[in-house]
Coordinates of C-alpha atoms in Angstrom, one line a residue:
M1 CA -21.2 8.4 -56.2
L2 CA -23.5 8.0 -53.0
N3 CA -22.6 5.4 -50.5
K4 CA -19.1 4.7 -51.5
Y5 CA -16.0 5.0 -49.3
P6 CA -12.5 5.6 -51.0
L7 CA -10.2 2.7 -50.8
W8 CA -7.9 4.6 -48.1
K9 CA -11.0 4.7 -45.7
Y10 CA -11.6 1.0 -46.0
L11 CA -8.1 0.0 -45.0
L12 CA -8.2 2.2 -42.1
I13 CA -11.2 0.6 -40.7
L14 CA -9.3 -2.7 -41.4
A15 CA -6.1 -1.5 -39.8
V16 CA -7.7 -0.1 -36.8
L17 CA -10.0 -3.3 -36.3
A18 CA -6.7 -5.5 -37.2
I19 CA -5.3 -3.4 -34.2
G20 CA -8.2 -4.2 -31.8
F21 CA -7.9 -8.0 -32.1
I22 CA -4.3 -7.9 -31.7
Y23 CA -4.6 -5.8 -28.4
S24 CA -7.4 -7.6 -26.9
A25 CA -6.3 -11.0 -27.7
P26 CA -4.1 -11.0 -24.5
N27 CA -7.1 -11.4 -22.3
L28 CA -7.5 -14.7 -23.7
Y29 CA -4.6 -16.1 -21.5
P30 CA -5.6 -16.3 -18.0
D31 CA -2.7 -15.5 -15.5
D32 CA -0.7 -18.2 -13.5
P33 CA -0.6 -18.0 -9.9
A34 CA 2.8 -17.5 -8.4
I35 CA 5.1 -16.1 -5.5
Q36 CA 7.6 -13.8 -6.1
V37 CA 10.9 -13.7 -4.0
S38 CA 13.1 -11.0 -3.9
G39 CA 15.5 -9.8 -1.2
A40 CA 14.9 -7.5 1.5
S41 CA 17.6 -5.1 0.5
T42 CA 18.3 -4.1 -3.2
T43 CA 21.7 -5.4 -2.9
L44 CA 20.8 -9.0 -2.4
Q45 CA 20.7 -11.3 -5.7
I46 CA 18.2 -14.3 -6.5
S47 CA 20.5 -17.1 -7.4
Q48 CA 19.9 -20.6 -9.0
A49 CA 20.7 -22.5 -6.1
D50 CA 18.3 -20.1 -4.0
L51 CA 15.5 -21.2 -6.8
E52 CA 16.8 -24.9 -6.2
R53 CA 16.0 -24.7 -2.4
I54 CA 12.8 -23.4 -3.2
N55 CA 11.7 -26.0 -5.4
K56 CA 13.0 -28.7 -3.1
A57 CA 11.0 -27.2 -0.1
L58 CA 8.0 -27.1 -1.9
G59 CA 8.2 -30.2 -3.4
A60 CA 8.4 -31.5 -0.1
A61 CA 5.5 -30.0 1.3
G62 CA 3.2 -31.5 -1.8
V63 CA 3.0 -27.8 -3.4
G64 CA 3.1 -28.2 -7.4
V65 CA 5.3 -26.0 -9.2
K66 CA 4.8 -25.2 -13.0
S67 CA 7.9 -23.1 -13.4
A68 CA 10.5 -21.4 -11.3
V69 CA 12.5 -18.9 -13.0
L70 CA 15.0 -15.6 -12.5
A71 CA 13.3 -12.3 -13.3
K72 CA 14.3 -8.9 -13.2
E73 CA 18.2 -9.7 -13.9
G74 CA 18.4 -12.2 -11.1
K75 CA 16.6 -9.5 -8.2
A76 CA 13.9 -11.7 -8.3
G77 CA 13.0 -15.4 -8.7
L78 CA 9.1 -16.1 -10.2
I79 CA 7.7 -19.2 -9.3
R80 CA 4.5 -20.2 -10.9
L81 CA 2.3 -22.6 -9.2
L82 CA -0.2 -25.3 -10.6
K83 CA -3.3 -24.1 -8.6
K84 CA -4.5 -21.0 -6.8
D85 CA -5.4 -22.4 -3.3
D86 CA -1.6 -23.2 -3.2
Q87 CA -0.1 -20.0 -3.1
L88 CA -0.7 -18.9 0.9
A89 CA 0.8 -22.4 1.7
A90 CA 3.6 -21.8 -0.9
K91 CA 4.5 -18.5 0.7
D92 CA 4.6 -19.8 4.2
V93 CA 6.9 -22.9 3.0
V94 CA 9.3 -20.6 1.3
R95 CA 9.5 -17.7 4.0
K96 CA 10.3 -20.5 6.1
A97 CA 13.2 -22.3 4.2
L98 CA 14.6 -18.8 2.8
G99 CA 14.5 -16.8 6.4
D100 CA 14.0 -13.4 7.0
D101 CA 16.7 -11.8 4.4
Y102 CA 14.0 -12.5 1.5
V103 CA 10.9 -11.1 1.0
V104 CA 8.1 -13.7 -0.5
A105 CA 4.9 -12.3 -2.0
L106 CA 1.9 -13.0 -3.7
N107 CA 1.4 -12.3 -7.6
L108 CA -0.3 -13.4 -10.6
A109 CA 2.3 -14.2 -14.1
P110 CA 1.0 -13.2 -17.2
T111 CA 1.2 -16.2 -19.7
T112 CA 0.5 -13.5 -22.8
P113 CA 2.7 -15.0 -25.9
Q114 CA 6.1 -13.2 -26.4
W115 CA 4.6 -11.7 -30.1
L116 CA 2.0 -10.0 -28.2
R117 CA 4.3 -8.8 -25.5
A118 CA 6.6 -7.7 -28.0
V119 CA 4.1 -4.9 -29.4
G120 CA 3.0 -4.2 -26.4
A121 CA 0.0 -6.1 -25.7
S122 CA -1.4 -7.1 -22.4
P123 CA -4.4 -8.4 -20.7
M124 CA -6.9 -6.0 -18.9
K125 CA -6.3 -5.5 -15.2
L126 CA -8.6 -6.7 -13.1
G127 CA -9.8 -5.3 -10.0
L128 CA -10.0 -6.7 -6.5
D129 CA -13.8 -8.0 -6.9
L130 CA -13.0 -9.8 -9.8
S131 CA -9.3 -11.1 -9.8
G132 CA -8.6 -10.9 -5.8
G133 CA -5.3 -9.3 -5.0
V134 CA -3.0 -8.8 -2.0
H135 CA -4.2 -7.1 1.5
F136 CA -1.7 -5.6 3.6
L137 CA -2.8 -4.1 7.0
L138 CA 0.0 -2.0 8.2
E139 CA 0.4 -1.0 12.2
V140 CA 2.0 2.8 12.8
D141 CA 4.2 2.5 16.0
M142 CA 2.8 5.8 17.8
D143 CA 5.3 5.2 20.8
K144 CA 8.2 5.6 18.5
A145 CA 6.6 8.6 16.9
I146 CA 6.3 10.3 19.8
S147 CA 9.7 9.5 21.2
A148 CA 11.1 10.6 18.1
R149 CA 9.8 13.9 18.2
V150 CA 10.7 14.1 22.0
K151 CA 14.2 13.5 20.9
V152 CA 14.1 16.5 18.2
Y153 CA 12.8 18.7 21.0
E154 CA 15.4 17.4 23.2
G155 CA 18.3 18.8 20.8
E156 CA 16.5 22.2 20.7
I157 CA 16.0 22.4 24.3
K158 CA 19.7 21.4 25.2
S159 CA 21.1 23.9 22.4
M160 CA 19.3 26.7 23.9
L161 CA 20.6 25.8 27.3
R162 CA 24.1 25.8 26.2
K163 CA 24.0 29.0 24.1
E164 CA 22.8 30.5 27.8
H165 CA 25.4 29.0 29.5
L166 CA 23.4 27.3 31.7
R167 CA 25.2 24.2 33.2
Y168 CA 22.9 21.0 33.3
R169 CA 23.3 17.0 33.4
S170 CA 20.8 14.8 31.1
L171 CA 19.1 12.0 33.4
P172 CA 17.1 9.2 32.4
P173 CA 13.4 10.1 32.4
Q174 CA 11.0 8.5 34.5
T175 CA 8.5 8.5 31.5
A176 CA 8.3 9.4 28.1
G177 CA 10.0 12.9 28.2
I178 CA 13.1 14.9 28.9
S179 CA 14.9 14.9 32.6
L180 CA 17.6 17.9 32.9
G181 CA 19.1 17.6 36.3
F182 CA 20.9 21.1 38.0
T183 CA 23.3 21.8 40.7
D184 CA 21.4 24.8 42.4
A185 CA 17.6 26.0 42.4
E186 CA 18.7 29.4 40.4
Q187 CA 19.9 27.7 37.3
L188 CA 16.7 25.3 37.4
E189 CA 14.5 28.7 37.6
K190 CA 16.2 30.1 34.7
A191 CA 15.8 26.8 32.8
R192 CA 12.1 26.7 33.6
S193 CA 11.6 30.4 32.2
L194 CA 13.3 29.8 29.1
I195 CA 12.0 26.5 28.6
Q196 CA 8.5 28.0 29.5
K197 CA 8.8 30.9 27.1
S198 CA 9.6 28.8 23.9
F199 CA 8.6 25.3 24.5
S200 CA 4.7 25.6 25.5
D201 CA 4.0 21.8 24.6
F202 CA 5.6 20.4 27.5
A203 CA 4.2 20.3 31.3
L204 CA 7.2 21.4 33.7
T205 CA 7.6 19.5 36.9
T206 CA 10.5 19.9 39.5
T207 CA 11.7 17.3 41.7
E208 CA 15.0 16.3 43.7
R209 CA 17.1 13.4 42.8
N210 CA 20.7 12.1 44.1
G211 CA 21.4 15.7 45.4
L212 CA 20.2 17.5 42.1
Q213 CA 17.3 19.8 41.2
V214 CA 15.4 18.0 38.6
L215 CA 13.3 19.5 35.9
A216 CA 10.8 16.9 34.1
L217 CA 9.5 17.9 31.2
A218 CA 6.4 15.9 29.4
L219 CA 4.5 16.2 26.4
T220 CA 0.9 17.8 27.1
P221 CA -2.1 15.5 26.3
A222 CA -3.4 17.7 23.6
K223 CA 0.4 17.5 22.1
I224 CA 0.5 13.9 22.5
T225 CA -3.0 13.6 20.5
E226 CA -1.5 15.8 18.0
I227 CA 1.7 13.9 17.2
R228 CA -0.5 10.7 17.2
E229 CA -2.8 12.4 14.4
Y230 CA 0.2 13.6 12.6
S231 CA 1.8 10.2 12.4
I232 CA -1.2 8.6 11.1
K233 CA -1.8 11.1 8.5
Q234 CA 1.7 11.6 7.4
N235 CA 2.3 7.7 7.0
L236 CA -1.2 7.4 5.2
T237 CA -0.2 10.4 2.5
T238 CA 3.3 8.5 2.4
V239 CA 1.7 5.3 1.5
R240 CA -0.4 6.7 -1.0
N241 CA 2.6 8.4 -2.7
R242 CA 4.8 5.3 -2.8
V243 CA 1.9 3.4 -4.2
N244 CA 1.7 6.0 -6.5
E245 CA 5.3 6.0 -7.3
L246 CA 5.1 2.1 -7.9
G247 CA 3.0 2.7 -10.6
V248 CA -0.1 0.3 -8.9
A249 CA -3.6 0.4 -10.8
E250 CA -6.8 1.1 -8.6
P251 CA -5.1 0.9 -5.3
L252 CA -6.9 1.5 -1.9
V253 CA -5.0 3.1 0.5
Q254 CA -7.0 4.1 3.6
R255 CA -7.2 4.4 7.4
Q256 CA -8.6 1.8 9.7
G257 CA -9.1 2.7 13.5
A258 CA -6.2 4.9 15.3
N259 CA -3.4 3.3 14.3
R260 CA -3.3 1.2 10.9
I261 CA -3.6 1.8 7.5
V262 CA -5.2 -0.7 4.8
V263 CA -3.7 -1.2 1.6
E264 CA -5.2 -3.2 -0.9
L265 CA -3.4 -3.8 -4.4
P266 CA -5.7 -5.7 -7.2
G267 CA -4.6 -7.8 -10.2
V268 CA -1.6 -8.2 -11.7
Q269 CA 1.3 -6.4 -9.4
D270 CA 5.1 -6.6 -8.3
T271 CA 3.7 -7.3 -5.0
A272 CA 7.4 -8.2 -3.4
E273 CA 8.4 -4.9 -4.8
A274 CA 5.1 -3.1 -3.2
K275 CA 5.9 -5.4 0.3
R276 CA 9.8 -4.1 0.6
I277 CA 8.9 -0.5 -0.3
L278 CA 5.8 -0.2 2.1
G279 CA 7.5 -1.9 4.5
K280 CA 10.7 0.2 5.1
T281 CA 10.8 3.3 7.1
A282 CA 13.7 4.6 5.3
N283 CA 14.2 7.6 7.8
L284 CA 17.1 9.4 8.3
E285 CA 18.6 10.9 11.4
F286 CA 21.4 13.7 11.0
R287 CA 23.7 13.7 14.0
L288 CA 26.7 15.7 14.8
A289 CA 30.2 13.6 15.6
A290 CA 31.0 13.7 19.5
E291 CA 33.3 15.6 20.5
A292 CA 36.8 13.8 22.1
D293 CA 35.9 15.3 25.8
A294 CA 32.2 14.1 25.3
G295 CA 30.4 12.0 28.0
K296 CA 28.9 8.8 27.5
A297 CA 25.8 10.2 29.0
T298 CA 25.4 12.7 25.9
T299 CA 26.9 10.0 23.3
E300 CA 25.9 7.2 21.7
S301 CA 27.7 4.8 19.2
F302 CA 26.6 3.6 15.7
E303 CA 27.9 1.2 13.3
F304 CA 28.5 1.6 9.7
R305 CA 26.8 0.0 7.0
E306 CA 30.0 -0.8 5.1
A307 CA 31.7 -3.8 6.6
G308 CA 35.2 -3.1 8.3
R309 CA 34.6 0.3 9.7
R310 CA 34.7 1.0 13.2
P311 CA 31.8 2.3 15.0
V312 CA 31.5 6.0 15.4
P313 CA 30.7 8.1 18.8
L314 CA 27.9 10.4 18.0
E315 CA 25.7 13.4 19.9
R316 CA 22.3 11.8 21.0
G317 CA 20.9 15.0 19.9
L318 CA 19.2 15.2 16.7
I319 CA 19.5 18.1 14.0
I320 CA 16.7 16.8 11.9
T321 CA 14.8 13.4 10.9
G322 CA 13.9 12.3 7.2
D323 CA 10.1 13.8 7.6
Q324 CA 11.6 17.1 7.1
V325 CA 12.5 16.5 3.6
T326 CA 10.6 17.6 0.6
D327 CA 12.6 16.2 -2.5
A328 CA 15.6 13.4 -3.2
Q329 CA 17.1 12.9 -6.2
A330 CA 19.5 10.2 -7.0
S331 CA 22.6 11.2 -8.9
F332 CA 26.2 11.0 -9.2
D333 CA 28.9 13.1 -7.8
E334 CA 32.2 14.7 -9.3
N335 CA 33.7 11.3 -9.1
G336 CA 31.0 9.0 -10.6
R337 CA 29.4 7.9 -7.2
Q338 CA 26.2 7.4 -6.0
Q339 CA 24.6 10.2 -3.9
V340 CA 21.1 11.3 -3.2
N341 CA 20.5 15.5 -3.3
I342 CA 18.3 16.6 -0.6
R343 CA 16.2 19.2 -0.1
L344 CA 14.6 20.4 3.0
D345 CA 11.2 22.3 4.2
G346 CA 11.6 25.5 5.9
H347 CA 12.0 24.7 9.6
G348 CA 14.4 21.7 8.3
G349 CA 16.6 24.3 6.7
D350 CA 16.7 26.6 9.6
L351 CA 17.5 23.7 11.9
M352 CA 20.2 22.5 9.6
S353 CA 21.8 26.3 9.1
R354 CA 21.8 26.6 13.0
A355 CA 23.7 23.4 13.7
T356 CA 26.2 23.5 11.2
R357 CA 26.9 27.2 11.2
N358 CA 28.4 27.2 14.7
N359 CA 30.3 23.5 13.6
V360 CA 32.2 24.2 10.9
G361 CA 34.9 21.7 10.8
R362 CA 33.0 19.2 12.6
S363 CA 31.8 15.5 11.3
M364 CA 28.0 15.5 10.4
A365 CA 26.5 11.6 10.4
V366 CA 24.0 10.3 8.4
I367 CA 21.9 7.5 9.9
F368 CA 19.7 5.4 7.9
I369 CA 16.8 3.6 10.1
E370 CA 15.0 0.5 8.7
Q371 CA 13.0 -2.2 10.6
K372 CA 14.5 -5.6 10.0
P373 CA 11.8 -8.4 10.1
L374 CA 12.4 -11.2 12.6
T375 CA 10.3 -14.4 12.0
K376 CA 10.1 -17.2 14.6
Y377 CA 8.0 -20.6 14.4
V378 CA 6.1 -21.6 17.4
K379 CA 3.8 -24.5 17.9
Q380 CA 0.3 -23.6 18.0
M381 CA -2.9 -25.8 18.0
V382 CA -5.1 -24.6 14.8
G383 CA -8.1 -27.1 14.3
G384 CA -7.1 -29.5 16.7
V385 CA -3.8 -30.2 14.9
E386 CA -0.3 -28.7 16.4
K387 CA 1.2 -26.7 13.4
E388 CA 4.3 -24.4 13.2
V389 CA 2.9 -20.9 13.2
P390 CA 5.1 -18.0 12.1
V391 CA 5.3 -15.1 14.2
Q392 CA 6.8 -11.7 12.9
T393 CA 8.6 -9.4 15.2
F394 CA 10.8 -6.4 14.1
K395 CA 14.0 -5.0 15.2
E396 CA 15.0 -1.8 14.7
E397 CA 18.5 -1.2 13.0
K398 CA 19.8 2.2 12.8
K399 CA 23.3 2.3 10.7
V400 CA 25.6 5.2 9.7
I401 CA 25.6 5.5 5.8
S402 CA 27.6 8.8 5.3
L403 CA 30.4 10.6 7.9
A404 CA 31.4 13.9 6.4
T405 CA 33.1 17.0 7.3
I406 CA 31.1 20.2 7.7
Q407 CA 33.2 22.3 5.0
S408 CA 30.8 25.3 5.3
P409 CA 27.3 26.0 7.1
L410 CA 24.5 24.0 5.1
G411 CA 20.8 25.1 4.3
S412 CA 17.8 23.6 3.0
Q413 CA 19.9 21.6 0.2
F414 CA 22.6 19.4 0.4
R415 CA 23.5 15.7 -0.7
I416 CA 24.2 12.6 0.9
T417 CA 26.8 10.2 -0.2
G418 CA 28.3 6.3 1.0
L419 CA 25.7 4.8 -0.7
D420 CA 25.8 1.0 -1.7
G421 CA 24.9 0.9 -5.6
A422 CA 22.5 2.4 -7.9
G423 CA 19.6 0.5 -6.4
E424 CA 20.0 1.7 -3.1
S425 CA 20.5 5.6 -4.3
S426 CA 17.1 5.1 -6.2
E427 CA 15.5 3.4 -3.9
L428 CA 16.4 5.8 -0.8
A429 CA 15.4 8.7 -2.7
L430 CA 12.1 7.3 -4.2
L431 CA 11.2 6.8 -0.3
L432 CA 12.5 10.1 0.9
R433 CA 10.3 11.9 -2.0
A434 CA 7.5 9.9 -1.7
G435 CA 7.5 11.3 1.9
G436 CA 9.0 10.3 5.3
L437 CA 7.4 8.2 7.6
A438 CA 6.7 10.1 10.9
A439 CA 6.8 6.5 12.6
P440 CA 7.4 3.0 11.7
M441 CA 5.0 0.6 10.5
Y442 CA 5.3 -3.0 10.9
F443 CA 2.9 -5.5 8.5
A444 CA 0.3 -6.6 11.1
E445 CA -1.7 -8.4 8.4
E446 CA -1.3 -10.2 4.8
R447 CA -3.5 -11.9 3.0
T448 CA -4.8 -12.5 -0.4
V449 CA -8.4 -11.2 -1.4
G450 CA -11.0 -13.1 -3.1
P451 CA -13.6 -11.5 -5.2
S452 CA -16.1 -9.8 -2.8
L453 CA -19.1 -11.4 -4.7
G454 CA -17.7 -14.7 -5.3
A455 CA -16.7 -16.7 -8.2
D456 CA -20.1 -17.6 -8.9
N457 CA -21.4 -14.2 -8.9
I458 CA -18.5 -13.4 -11.4
V459 CA -19.6 -15.9 -13.9
K460 CA -23.0 -14.4 -13.4
G461 CA -21.9 -11.1 -14.6
I462 CA -20.1 -12.6 -17.6
D463 CA -22.8 -14.6 -18.5
A464 CA -25.4 -11.6 -18.2
S465 CA -23.1 -9.8 -20.7
L466 CA -23.7 -12.6 -23.2
W467 CA -27.4 -13.1 -22.7
G468 CA -27.5 -9.0 -23.0
M469 CA -25.8 -9.4 -26.3
L470 CA -27.6 -12.2 -27.3
F471 CA -31.3 -10.4 -26.6
V472 CA -30.0 -7.2 -28.1
S473 CA -29.0 -9.2 -31.5
I474 CA -32.0 -11.4 -31.6
F475 CA -34.1 -7.8 -31.1
I476 CA -32.2 -5.9 -33.7
I477 CA -32.3 -8.7 -36.1
A478 CA -35.9 -9.1 -35.8
I479 CA -36.7 -5.6 -36.4
Y480 CA -34.3 -4.5 -39.0
R481 CA -33.4 -7.9 -40.9
F482 CA -30.4 -7.8 -42.8
F483 CA -29.3 -4.3 -41.5
G484 CA -30.2 -5.8 -37.6
V485 CA -27.4 -8.7 -38.7
L486 CA -25.0 -5.8 -39.8
A487 CA -25.6 -3.8 -36.6
T488 CA -24.8 -7.3 -34.6
V489 CA -21.5 -7.8 -36.3
A490 CA -20.6 -4.1 -35.7
L491 CA -21.8 -4.9 -31.5
S492 CA -19.3 -7.7 -31.5
L493 CA -16.4 -5.7 -33.2
N494 CA -17.4 -3.2 -30.2
M495 CA -16.8 -5.0 -27.7
V496 CA -13.5 -6.3 -29.5
M497 CA -12.7 -2.6 -29.5
L498 CA -13.6 -1.8 -25.8
L499 CA -11.6 -4.6 -24.4
A500 CA -8.2 -3.4 -26.9
L501 CA -8.8 0.1 -25.3
M502 CA -9.0 -1.2 -21.9
S503 CA -6.0 -3.5 -22.3
W504 CA -3.8 -0.7 -24.0
L505 CA -4.8 1.9 -21.6
G506 CA -4.2 -0.1 -18.7
A507 CA -7.9 0.4 -17.4
T508 CA -9.1 -1.6 -14.2
L509 CA -12.2 -3.7 -15.3
T510 CA -14.5 -4.4 -12.0
L511 CA -18.3 -5.8 -11.5
P512 CA -19.2 -2.4 -11.7
G513 CA -17.0 -1.9 -15.2
I514 CA -19.1 -5.1 -16.8
A515 CA -22.4 -3.3 -15.6
G516 CA -20.8 -0.5 -18.0
I517 CA -19.9 -2.7 -20.8
V518 CA -23.5 -3.9 -20.9
L519 CA -24.8 -0.4 -21.0
T520 CA -22.6 0.2 -23.9
M521 CA -24.3 -2.4 -25.9
G522 CA -27.5 -0.6 -25.3
M523 CA -26.1 2.7 -26.4
A524 CA -24.0 1.2 -29.5
V525 CA -27.6 -0.5 -30.8
D526 CA -29.2 3.1 -30.0
A527 CA -27.0 4.7 -32.4
N528 CA -27.9 1.8 -35.0
V529 CA -31.8 2.4 -34.3
L530 CA -31.4 5.9 -35.0
I531 CA -30.0 5.3 -38.2
F532 CA -32.1 2.6 -39.5
S533 CA -35.3 4.4 -38.6
R534 CA -34.2 7.5 -40.2
I535 CA -33.9 5.2 -43.3
R536 CA -37.3 3.7 -43.1
E537 CA -38.6 7.3 -42.9
E538 CA -36.6 8.2 -46.0
L539 CA -37.9 5.3 -47.8
A540 CA -41.5 5.8 -46.6
N541 CA -41.4 9.3 -48.2
G542 CA -40.5 8.1 -51.5
M543 CA -36.8 8.5 -51.5
S544 CA -34.5 6.5 -53.5
V545 CA -32.6 3.4 -51.8
Q546 CA -29.0 4.7 -52.0
R547 CA -30.5 8.5 -51.4
A548 CA -32.2 7.0 -48.2
I549 CA -29.2 5.2 -47.2
N550 CA -27.1 8.2 -47.5
E551 CA -29.7 10.6 -45.7
G552 CA -30.3 8.2 -43.0
F553 CA -26.7 7.9 -41.9
D554 CA -26.0 11.8 -42.3
R555 CA -29.2 13.4 -40.4
A556 CA -29.1 11.0 -37.7
F557 CA -25.4 11.8 -37.1
T558 CA -26.2 14.9 -35.0
A559 CA -28.7 13.3 -33.1
I560 CA -26.2 10.4 -32.2
I561 CA -23.4 12.8 -31.7
D562 CA -25.7 14.9 -29.1
S563 CA -27.1 11.8 -27.0
N564 CA -23.4 10.3 -26.7
L565 CA -21.7 13.7 -25.8
T566 CA -24.2 14.2 -22.9
T567 CA -23.6 10.5 -21.8
L568 CA -19.8 11.2 -21.9
L569 CA -20.2 14.3 -19.5
V570 CA -22.0 12.5 -16.6
G571 CA -19.3 9.6 -17.3
G572 CA -16.6 12.3 -16.7
I573 CA -18.6 13.4 -13.7
L574 CA -18.8 10.3 -12.1
F575 CA -15.0 9.4 -12.7
A576 CA -13.8 12.7 -10.8
M577 CA -16.4 12.7 -7.9
G578 CA -16.8 8.9 -7.4
T579 CA -14.3 6.4 -6.0
G580 CA -13.9 2.8 -6.3
P581 CA -16.5 0.8 -8.1
V582 CA -18.4 4.4 -9.5
K583 CA -15.1 4.9 -11.3
G584 CA -14.9 1.5 -12.6
F585 CA -18.4 2.1 -14.2
A586 CA -17.5 5.7 -15.4
V587 CA -14.6 4.2 -17.0
T588 CA -16.1 1.3 -19.1
M589 CA -18.9 3.3 -20.3
S590 CA -16.7 6.1 -21.1
L591 CA -14.6 4.5 -23.0
G592 CA -17.5 2.4 -24.4
I593 CA -18.9 5.5 -26.4
F594 CA -15.9 6.3 -28.1
T595 CA -16.0 2.5 -29.4
S596 CA -19.4 2.2 -29.7
M597 CA -19.1 5.6 -32.2
F598 CA -16.7 4.1 -34.2
T599 CA -18.4 0.6 -34.8
A600 CA -22.0 2.0 -35.0
I601 CA -21.5 4.7 -37.4
V602 CA -18.2 4.3 -39.5
V603 CA -17.9 0.3 -39.4
T604 CA -21.6 -0.3 -40.0
R605 CA -21.4 2.5 -42.7
G606 CA -18.5 1.2 -44.5
M607 CA -20.2 -2.5 -44.6
V608 CA -23.4 -1.1 -45.9
N609 CA -21.2 0.9 -48.6
L610 CA -19.5 -2.3 -49.6
I611 CA -22.8 -4.2 -49.8
F612 CA -25.2 -1.9 -51.0
G613 CA -23.4 1.5 -52.3
G614 CA -23.1 1.7 -56.1
R615 CA -26.1 -0.7 -56.8
D616 CA -29.1 -0.2 -58.4
Y617 CA -31.8 -1.9 -55.6
K618 CA -35.4 -0.8 -56.0
K619 CA -36.4 -1.9 -52.6
L620 CA -34.7 -2.4 -49.0
W621 CA -35.6 -4.7 -46.5
I622 CA -35.3 -2.9 -43.5

């Protein structure tokens, strides 16, 4: 029988629409402005007493609190605020009350009902131009990048001189570089010849100091420029990898100037976790333990991270650093203790093999390096009023996390132990896997980012969508009468399906994305126009009502598929080659093609079949 669906097809359509309504429903529940508090290290837990301190501090500052609860099994505290304008003030108050051992970051807390969250339904992520977000400006410490590279060179040079039996004395350099003292000119010339042959990145000069012949090595300007460029590019790559590891949607990570990196995290994100991960250097140094007769000039003492252990003297020369790590995975050793399996690049593997081959039986230490924030409050005049303004500095902390005896020569693969629990091993593995930082980074700036075009333009964008839908509906109803009403119903369902699909896939909606939604309305109605026009033509040719409806849907199908496939191809190209706003437009347009094909063809055909199928109509108002 013409124009009749079997029962299972009607049930399938109803099931798909029901799922669409469920997964689009979370968008009706706006997020609460919030701040999130977590420990600066993975071992620091947030307690109920901390929440009480936070509530008391915010109450004294006149900031309204909606609720304060523990999250992530006590690893974080989520404080919901009454007004979004209070977020920055609340962050400053809480940071001052808790101190530098805690990370305080801005966030948005979902208000989606539990029954929707239980089925995995969540609202769409909104882009920075719609919802705002968090803006970080990270500054790369170029001086420490150069210093770290010089230390690696220094270790290789001294190892080479010892191998050639050239006696030298390490001297403090006058500037950034290496200074070596020799007792006679002949030894100096031999050393100079060897270094010039193997290390062309240094400019060499000779002087006399305190009766010693001094060979001073300074990096060439070209090499310093190369290190600076490498440091910013390596850190930029590392930050991108870390953001990807965190699962942040539609982030912006780009270079700004000579030594700064901009990171923007839009929408609902765990910004406290992001701030802690992005801010850590997570770098490592591998050094040999000092021998018993080593002089103070060649050794340096470091404390263990574990309390109760005596400091250990280590050689000043480095074997390798964390930026030569290519992979790191957290696992367990044979005794069930946490460890991280390390894989080095080719150069790092050679250096490790060379250092351990001749030092079997000696101990090797792994030093973990991080920047500890120190916040001081100074009084400054702001707007004619004296206020306490936070000034943040950083203190570099180096502590030994592992000290083990070298049992056999190591290569490009080995493991480190001595980690404090599963959280620390997983975090260290993540940071090293994402890429070691070539130099420390500091948070030079952190601020919220409001809608780029202002709240008024956002409202106008939404209003434009609603007015567009209204005028399209009026037009299609005026031209195709009752069939136009069916097309309008299908158009409304198309919007529901599109919102549900974007929410389910985790797509990010931007202002250009709203333009894509408006375009989707036109494309969805266009399919119905082709179908209804074809039905009109068949009726004008004298075909019966049932046959005209059937032929109208069947014969227009090919033209609809062809036009939508070409549009989908363009959307794919825009997504592949575009960035930012262009991608936002491409996503909504491409997803809108799939939803409009379903609603304009399948759903509309189902409604027409239910109303007109199997009935003897002599005339059709279309």
